Amino acid sequence: METLHFKTSPLISGTLIALYGALTLPLPFLAVQTAAPVSPWFLWGAIACGGLLLWGALSQRVELDAEGIRLTYPRWVPPFLRQQWQLTWSEIQGLQPRSTSQGGLVYYLVTSGDQRYLLPMRVAGFARMMRAIEAHTGLPTDMVKPLAQPWMYAILAVLTLLLGTVDLWILMTVG
């Protein structure tokens, strides 16, 4: 079997990065306009660091091959952001649903040792990933749906674009 690679969906990662930008990029400009006691250079640095951390958190990769499934991150991602794990197909004994505090459902891969590993649910090609997991484990996966539907992130993307437009308009009229 060839190795299958899955990354966070561009719709999800792009929307979250754009939202971060729309929420934070106006801050240094507003600090100058309001004579805030916080240096705009400090804010630019903090925004850059936060953007890198967000990008790192969104850069997880899921790899499936004949041996098993792995959740990895690029080497540049700080260890405190990484929640890497690896399972062989024979270790996976079940899928366990859990409710989230927002009312959604997430799923855990359960091992023979009763350990649980959160199933990545925001990857591009989620249905293909689930078919591969079912083929290797024999577990039924038809009940597993992505945590967030694409239309949710499409709405968030439109609202983020609107927020960014308003930010730009305010900065141009105030400046």
PDB file of C-alpha atoms in Angstrom:
ATOM      1  CA  MET A   1       0.000   0.000   0.000  1.00  0.00           C
ATOM      2  CA  GLU A   2       1.203   3.464  -0.799  1.00  0.00           C
ATOM      3  CA  THR A   3       1.505   5.960   2.030  1.00  0.00           C
ATOM      4  CA  LEU A   4      -1.488   8.280   2.199  1.00  0.00           C
ATOM      5  CA  HIS A   5      -0.881  11.819   3.453  1.00  0.00           C
ATOM      6  CA  PHE A   6      -3.592  14.085   4.818  1.00  0.00           C
ATOM      7  CA  LYS A   7      -3.172  17.690   5.928  1.00  0.00           C
ATOM      8  CA  THR A   8      -5.541  20.095   7.620  1.00  0.00           C
ATOM      9  CA  SER A   9      -8.138  21.242   5.114  1.00  0.00           C
ATOM     10  CA  PRO A  10      -7.073  24.492   3.390  1.00  0.00           C
ATOM     11  CA  LEU A  11     -10.578  25.868   3.949  1.00  0.00           C
ATOM     12  CA  ILE A  12     -10.160  25.388   7.693  1.00  0.00           C
ATOM     13  CA  SER A  13      -6.540  26.491   8.052  1.00  0.00           C
ATOM     14  CA  GLY A  14      -6.915  29.414   5.637  1.00  0.00           C
ATOM     15  CA  THR A  15     -10.050  30.648   7.385  1.00  0.00           C
ATOM     16  CA  LEU A  16      -8.491  30.429  10.853  1.00  0.00           C
ATOM     17  CA  ILE A  17      -5.300  32.201   9.757  1.00  0.00           C
ATOM     18  CA  ALA A  18      -7.341  34.920   8.035  1.00  0.00           C
ATOM     19  CA  LEU A  19      -9.499  35.342  11.156  1.00  0.00           C
ATOM     20  CA  TYR A  20      -6.364  35.655  13.274  1.00  0.00           C
ATOM     21  CA  GLY A  21      -5.076  38.330  10.912  1.00  0.00           C
ATOM     22  CA  ALA A  22      -8.372  40.239  10.860  1.00  0.00           C
ATOM     23  CA  LEU A  23      -8.477  40.246  14.647  1.00  0.00           C
ATOM     24  CA  THR A  24      -4.851  41.168  15.338  1.00  0.00           C
ATOM     25  CA  LEU A  25      -3.343  43.139  12.435  1.00  0.00           C
ATOM     26  CA  PRO A  26      -5.251  46.363  13.230  1.00  0.00           C
ATOM     27  CA  LEU A  27      -3.889  46.441  16.805  1.00  0.00           C
ATOM     28  CA  PRO A  28      -0.497  48.097  16.126  1.00  0.00           C
ATOM     29  CA  PHE A  29      -2.188  50.780  14.017  1.00  0.00           C
ATOM     30  CA  LEU A  30      -4.785  51.393  16.703  1.00  0.00           C
ATOM     31  CA  ALA A  31      -2.044  51.568  19.343  1.00  0.00           C
ATOM     32  CA  VAL A  32      -0.445  54.439  17.416  1.00  0.00           C
ATOM     33  CA  GLN A  33      -3.781  56.221  16.854  1.00  0.00           C
ATOM     34  CA  THR A  34      -4.795  56.005  20.509  1.00  0.00           C
ATOM     35  CA  ALA A  35      -1.302  56.627  21.940  1.00  0.00           C
ATOM     36  CA  ALA A  36      -1.561  53.342  23.819  1.00  0.00           C
ATOM     37  CA  PRO A  37       1.205  52.582  26.331  1.00  0.00           C
ATOM     38  CA  VAL A  38       2.028  49.380  24.403  1.00  0.00           C
ATOM     39  CA  SER A  39       4.668  49.710  21.706  1.00  0.00           C
ATOM     40  CA  PRO A  40       3.444  48.933  18.176  1.00  0.00           C
ATOM     41  CA  TRP A  41       6.718  47.045  17.629  1.00  0.00           C
ATOM     42  CA  PHE A  42       5.914  44.823  20.589  1.00  0.00           C
ATOM     43  CA  LEU A  43       2.472  44.167  19.108  1.00  0.00           C
ATOM     44  CA  TRP A  44       3.972  43.333  15.687  1.00  0.00           C
ATOM     45  CA  GLY A  45       6.329  40.870  17.360  1.00  0.00           C
ATOM     46  CA  ALA A  46       3.556  39.286  19.395  1.00  0.00           C
ATOM     47  CA  ILE A  47       1.336  39.004  16.308  1.00  0.00           C
ATOM     48  CA  ALA A  48       4.167  37.358  14.353  1.00  0.00           C
ATOM     49  CA  CYS A  49       4.861  34.872  17.176  1.00  0.00           C
ATOM     50  CA  GLY A  50       1.172  34.077  17.535  1.00  0.00           C
ATOM     51  CA  GLY A  51       0.830  33.611  13.782  1.00  0.00           C
ATOM     52  CA  LEU A  52       3.728  31.156  13.752  1.00  0.00           C
ATOM     53  CA  LEU A  53       2.211  29.217  16.655  1.00  0.00           C
ATOM     54  CA  LEU A  54      -1.159  29.086  14.891  1.00  0.00           C
ATOM     55  CA  TRP A  55       0.455  27.975  11.634  1.00  0.00           C
ATOM     56  CA  GLY A  56       2.342  25.295  13.560  1.00  0.00           C
ATOM     57  CA  ALA A  57      -0.791  24.035  15.270  1.00  0.00           C
ATOM     58  CA  LEU A  58      -2.570  23.826  11.907  1.00  0.00           C
ATOM     59  CA  SER A  59       0.291  21.991  10.181  1.00  0.00           C
ATOM     60  CA  GLN A  60      -0.447  18.512  11.507  1.00  0.00           C
ATOM     61  CA  ARG A  61      -0.224  15.660   9.031  1.00  0.00           C
ATOM     62  CA  VAL A  62      -1.865  12.267   9.132  1.00  0.00           C
ATOM     63  CA  GLU A  63      -0.021   9.432   7.407  1.00  0.00           C
ATOM     64  CA  LEU A  64      -1.479   5.992   6.727  1.00  0.00           C
ATOM     65  CA  ASP A  65       0.500   3.093   5.311  1.00  0.00           C
ATOM     66  CA  ALA A  66       0.517  -0.707   5.448  1.00  0.00           C
ATOM     67  CA  GLU A  67       1.865  -0.590   9.011  1.00  0.00           C
ATOM     68  CA  GLY A  68      -0.501   1.879  10.662  1.00  0.00           C
ATOM     69  CA  ILE A  69      -1.499   5.483  11.211  1.00  0.00           C
ATOM     70  CA  ARG A  70       0.652   8.407  12.393  1.00  0.00           C
ATOM     71  CA  LEU A  71      -0.102  11.960  13.412  1.00  0.00           C
ATOM     72  CA  THR A  72       2.984  14.117  12.867  1.00  0.00           C
ATOM     73  CA  TYR A  73       4.098  17.723  12.650  1.00  0.00           C
ATOM     74  CA  PRO A  74       6.986  19.356  10.798  1.00  0.00           C
ATOM     75  CA  ARG A  75      10.227  19.568  12.803  1.00  0.00           C
ATOM     76  CA  TRP A  76      10.044  23.353  13.171  1.00  0.00           C
ATOM     77  CA  VAL A  77       6.845  23.102  15.260  1.00  0.00           C
ATOM     78  CA  PRO A  78       7.714  23.525  18.965  1.00  0.00           C
ATOM     79  CA  PRO A  79       7.342  20.350  21.050  1.00  0.00           C
ATOM     80  CA  PHE A  80       4.653  21.896  23.274  1.00  0.00           C
ATOM     81  CA  LEU A  81       2.366  22.197  20.211  1.00  0.00           C
ATOM     82  CA  ARG A  82       2.977  18.662  19.006  1.00  0.00           C
ATOM     83  CA  GLN A  83       0.654  15.885  20.025  1.00  0.00           C
ATOM     84  CA  GLN A  84       2.232  13.239  17.832  1.00  0.00           C
ATOM     85  CA  TRP A  85       1.302   9.589  18.033  1.00  0.00           C
ATOM     86  CA  GLN A  86       1.597   6.391  16.043  1.00  0.00           C
ATOM     87  CA  LEU A  87      -0.473   3.206  16.059  1.00  0.00           C
ATOM     88  CA  THR A  88      -0.205  -0.051  14.187  1.00  0.00           C
ATOM     89  CA  TRP A  89      -3.409  -1.329  12.637  1.00  0.00           C
ATOM     90  CA  SER A  90      -3.454  -4.347  14.959  1.00  0.00           C
ATOM     91  CA  GLU A  91      -3.440  -2.067  18.034  1.00  0.00           C
ATOM     92  CA  ILE A  92      -6.682  -0.349  17.050  1.00  0.00           C
ATOM     93  CA  GLN A  93      -9.627  -2.153  18.628  1.00  0.00           C
ATOM     94  CA  GLY A  94     -12.434   0.358  18.245  1.00  0.00           C
ATOM     95  CA  LEU A  95     -13.782   3.823  17.608  1.00  0.00           C
ATOM     96  CA  GLN A  96     -15.325   5.619  20.552  1.00  0.00           C
ATOM     97  CA  PRO A  97     -17.524   8.717  20.160  1.00  0.00           C
ATOM     98  CA  ARG A  98     -17.391  11.519  22.735  1.00  0.00           C
ATOM     99  CA  SER A  99     -19.533  14.639  22.942  1.00  0.00           C
ATOM    100  CA  THR A 100     -17.791  17.984  22.927  1.00  0.00           C
ATOM    101  CA  SER A 101     -18.778  20.878  25.167  1.00  0.00           C
ATOM    102  CA  GLN A 102     -20.216  22.594  22.063  1.00  0.00           C
ATOM    103  CA  GLY A 103     -22.497  19.652  21.300  1.00  0.00           C
ATOM    104  CA  GLY A 104     -20.432  18.051  18.527  1.00  0.00           C
ATOM    105  CA  LEU A 105     -19.032  14.545  18.364  1.00  0.00           C
ATOM    106  CA  VAL A 106     -15.375  13.608  18.220  1.00  0.00           C
ATOM    107  CA  TYR A 107     -14.029  10.100  17.870  1.00  0.00           C
ATOM    108  CA  TYR A 108     -11.139   8.340  19.527  1.00  0.00           C
ATOM    109  CA  LEU A 109      -9.181   5.390  18.217  1.00  0.00           C
ATOM    110  CA  VAL A 110      -9.163   2.907  21.109  1.00  0.00           C
ATOM    111  CA  THR A 111      -6.263   0.491  21.504  1.00  0.00           C
ATOM    112  CA  SER A 112      -6.156  -2.947  23.073  1.00  0.00           C
ATOM    113  CA  GLY A 113      -4.517  -1.313  26.116  1.00  0.00           C
ATOM    114  CA  ASP A 114      -7.601   0.956  26.429  1.00  0.00           C
ATOM    115  CA  GLN A 115      -5.630   4.046  25.387  1.00  0.00           C
ATOM    116  CA  ARG A 116      -7.478   6.639  23.316  1.00  0.00           C
ATOM    117  CA  TYR A 117      -6.103   8.766  20.483  1.00  0.00           C
ATOM    118  CA  LEU A 118      -8.151  11.615  19.068  1.00  0.00           C
ATOM    119  CA  LEU A 119      -9.040  10.934  15.448  1.00  0.00           C
ATOM    120  CA  PRO A 120      -8.027  13.945  13.298  1.00  0.00           C
ATOM    121  CA  MET A 121     -11.321  15.219  11.904  1.00  0.00           C
ATOM    122  CA  ARG A 122     -10.350  18.418  10.094  1.00  0.00           C
ATOM    123  CA  VAL A 123      -8.229  16.914   7.334  1.00  0.00           C
ATOM    124  CA  ALA A 124      -8.734  17.355   3.609  1.00  0.00           C
ATOM    125  CA  GLY A 125      -9.840  13.988   2.238  1.00  0.00           C
ATOM    126  CA  PHE A 126     -11.534  12.886   5.455  1.00  0.00           C
ATOM    127  CA  ALA A 127     -13.801  10.330   3.723  1.00  0.00           C
ATOM    128  CA  ARG A 128     -10.796   8.750   1.978  1.00  0.00           C
ATOM    129  CA  MET A 129      -8.929   8.566   5.290  1.00  0.00           C
ATOM    130  CA  MET A 130     -11.912   6.870   6.949  1.00  0.00           C
ATOM    131  CA  ARG A 131     -12.213   4.336   4.103  1.00  0.00           C
ATOM    132  CA  ALA A 132      -8.526   3.456   4.552  1.00  0.00           C
ATOM    133  CA  ILE A 133      -8.956   3.068   8.331  1.00  0.00           C
ATOM    134  CA  GLU A 134     -11.971   0.809   7.778  1.00  0.00           C
ATOM    135  CA  ALA A 135     -10.082  -1.269   5.190  1.00  0.00           C
ATOM    136  CA  HIS A 136      -7.154  -1.851   7.574  1.00  0.00           C
ATOM    137  CA  THR A 137      -9.021  -2.343  10.841  1.00  0.00           C
ATOM    138  CA  GLY A 138     -12.346  -3.807   9.764  1.00  0.00           C
ATOM    139  CA  LEU A 139     -14.107  -1.278  11.997  1.00  0.00           C
ATOM    140  CA  PRO A 140     -17.261   0.331  10.593  1.00  0.00           C
ATOM    141  CA  THR A 141     -16.589   4.025   9.985  1.00  0.00           C
ATOM    142  CA  ASP A 142     -19.723   5.092   8.113  1.00  0.00           C
ATOM    143  CA  MET A 143     -21.108   6.794  11.248  1.00  0.00           C
ATOM    144  CA  VAL A 144     -18.000   8.994  11.611  1.00  0.00           C
ATOM    145  CA  LYS A 145     -18.510  12.446  10.126  1.00  0.00           C
ATOM    146  CA  PRO A 146     -16.121  15.403  10.126  1.00  0.00           C
ATOM    147  CA  LEU A 147     -16.396  17.556  13.242  1.00  0.00           C
ATOM    148  CA  ALA A 148     -17.139  20.713  11.269  1.00  0.00           C
ATOM    149  CA  GLN A 149     -18.888  20.746   7.937  1.00  0.00           C
ATOM    150  CA  PRO A 150     -17.353  22.824   5.117  1.00  0.00           C
ATOM    151  CA  TRP A 151     -20.311  25.200   5.071  1.00  0.00           C
ATOM    152  CA  MET A 152     -19.501  26.245   8.660  1.00  0.00           C
ATOM    153  CA  TYR A 153     -16.009  27.335   7.666  1.00  0.00           C
ATOM    154  CA  ALA A 154     -17.320  28.935   4.463  1.00  0.00           C
ATOM    155  CA  ILE A 155     -19.629  31.126   6.569  1.00  0.00           C
ATOM    156  CA  LEU A 156     -16.749  31.929   8.926  1.00  0.00           C
ATOM    157  CA  ALA A 157     -14.572  32.801   5.912  1.00  0.00           C
ATOM    158  CA  VAL A 158     -17.209  35.218   4.576  1.00  0.00           C
ATOM    159  CA  LEU A 159     -17.601  36.836   8.006  1.00  0.00           C
ATOM    160  CA  THR A 160     -13.806  37.068   8.324  1.00  0.00           C
ATOM    161  CA  LEU A 161     -13.621  38.787   4.936  1.00  0.00           C
ATOM    162  CA  LEU A 162     -16.302  41.223   6.096  1.00  0.00           C
ATOM    163  CA  LEU A 163     -14.391  41.883   9.330  1.00  0.00           C
ATOM    164  CA  GLY A 164     -11.167  42.454   7.388  1.00  0.00           C
ATOM    165  CA  THR A 165     -12.965  44.868   5.046  1.00  0.00           C
ATOM    166  CA  VAL A 166     -14.359  46.839   7.996  1.00  0.00           C
ATOM    167  CA  ASP A 167     -10.904  46.854   9.639  1.00  0.00           C
ATOM    168  CA  LEU A 168      -9.351  48.224   6.458  1.00  0.00           C
ATOM    169  CA  TRP A 169     -12.070  50.847   6.053  1.00  0.00           C
ATOM    170  CA  ILE A 170     -11.627  52.034   9.661  1.00  0.00           C
ATOM    171  CA  LEU A 171      -7.859  52.175   9.380  1.00  0.00           C
ATOM    172  CA  MET A 172      -8.081  54.163   6.140  1.00  0.00           C
ATOM    173  CA  THR A 173     -10.608  56.668   7.506  1.00  0.00           C
ATOM    174  CA  VAL A 174      -8.922  57.134  10.884  1.00  0.00           C
ATOM    175  CA  GLY A 175      -5.383  57.305   9.481  1.00  0.00           C
TER     176      GLY A 175
END
